[in-house]
């Protein structure tokens, strides 16, 4: 079946999907499709698109917004596991 939501049906993880505006390899459109499929599968997903001029390698660059989003997500995981 080509239903992407089914691919996530048995997952138990929380998901963070980050896309970069100029990423030609993993486009923001594709990342939004993944996030939508996760939502349809009833999964916990956070999505953000980061403006960047660095294309596919943007995740290697210390972009403040990217660092803030990732840190906030990681902190939320740490807090939820502490309880």
XYZ file of C-alpha atoms in Angstrom:
83
model
C 0.000 0.000 0.000
C 1.213 3.522 -0.799
C -0.417 5.085 2.270
C 2.471 6.738 4.159
C 0.399 6.896 7.364
C 0.436 3.086 7.437
C 4.228 3.104 7.432
C 4.115 4.920 10.780
C 1.202 2.994 12.300
C 3.298 0.831 14.640
C 5.841 3.457 15.666
C 5.956 4.559 19.288
C 8.392 7.459 19.023
C 7.857 11.181 19.118
C 8.979 12.862 15.914
C 10.714 16.116 15.075
C 10.766 16.984 11.371
C 12.939 19.949 10.415
C 13.321 21.147 6.856
C 15.498 23.845 5.366
C 14.021 26.206 2.795
C 16.740 25.635 0.179
C 17.349 21.904 0.690
C 17.204 20.385 -2.792
C 17.718 16.787 -1.585
C 14.976 16.640 1.079
C 12.606 19.435 0.140
C 10.300 21.195 2.601
C 7.357 19.864 0.570
C 8.477 16.277 1.223
C 9.042 17.013 4.918
C 5.500 18.417 5.164
C 4.189 15.223 3.532
C 5.988 13.163 6.189
C 4.651 15.345 9.007
C 1.122 15.079 7.576
C 1.402 11.286 7.347
C 2.535 11.169 10.981
C -0.438 13.310 12.033
C -2.829 11.069 10.096
C -1.280 8.071 11.848
C -2.045 9.752 15.194
C 1.615 10.241 16.105
C 3.281 12.972 18.110
C 5.095 15.176 15.589
C 6.613 18.633 15.605
C 7.505 20.301 12.304
C 9.368 23.453 11.410
C 10.935 24.921 8.306
C 14.131 26.908 8.774
C 15.085 29.664 6.340
C 18.594 29.005 5.102
C 20.773 29.742 2.102
C 22.953 26.654 2.693
C 20.833 24.071 0.874
C 21.196 20.411 1.791
C 24.136 21.078 4.139
C 22.232 23.559 6.302
C 22.018 21.106 9.216
C 25.831 21.325 9.487
C 25.783 25.104 9.971
C 25.148 26.699 13.400
C 21.953 28.515 12.386
C 20.481 30.101 15.554
C 16.840 29.235 14.741
C 17.777 25.602 14.019
C 19.720 25.381 17.283
C 16.807 26.899 19.232
C 14.227 24.505 17.764
C 16.403 21.446 18.308
C 17.310 22.489 21.868
C 13.659 23.130 22.785
C 12.645 19.732 21.416
C 15.456 17.916 23.223
C 14.602 19.750 26.461
C 10.961 18.681 26.127
C 12.062 15.056 25.796
C 14.318 15.363 28.832
C 11.506 16.909 30.914
C 8.972 14.255 29.854
C 11.370 11.438 30.766
C 12.165 12.995 34.141
C 8.549 12.510 35.311
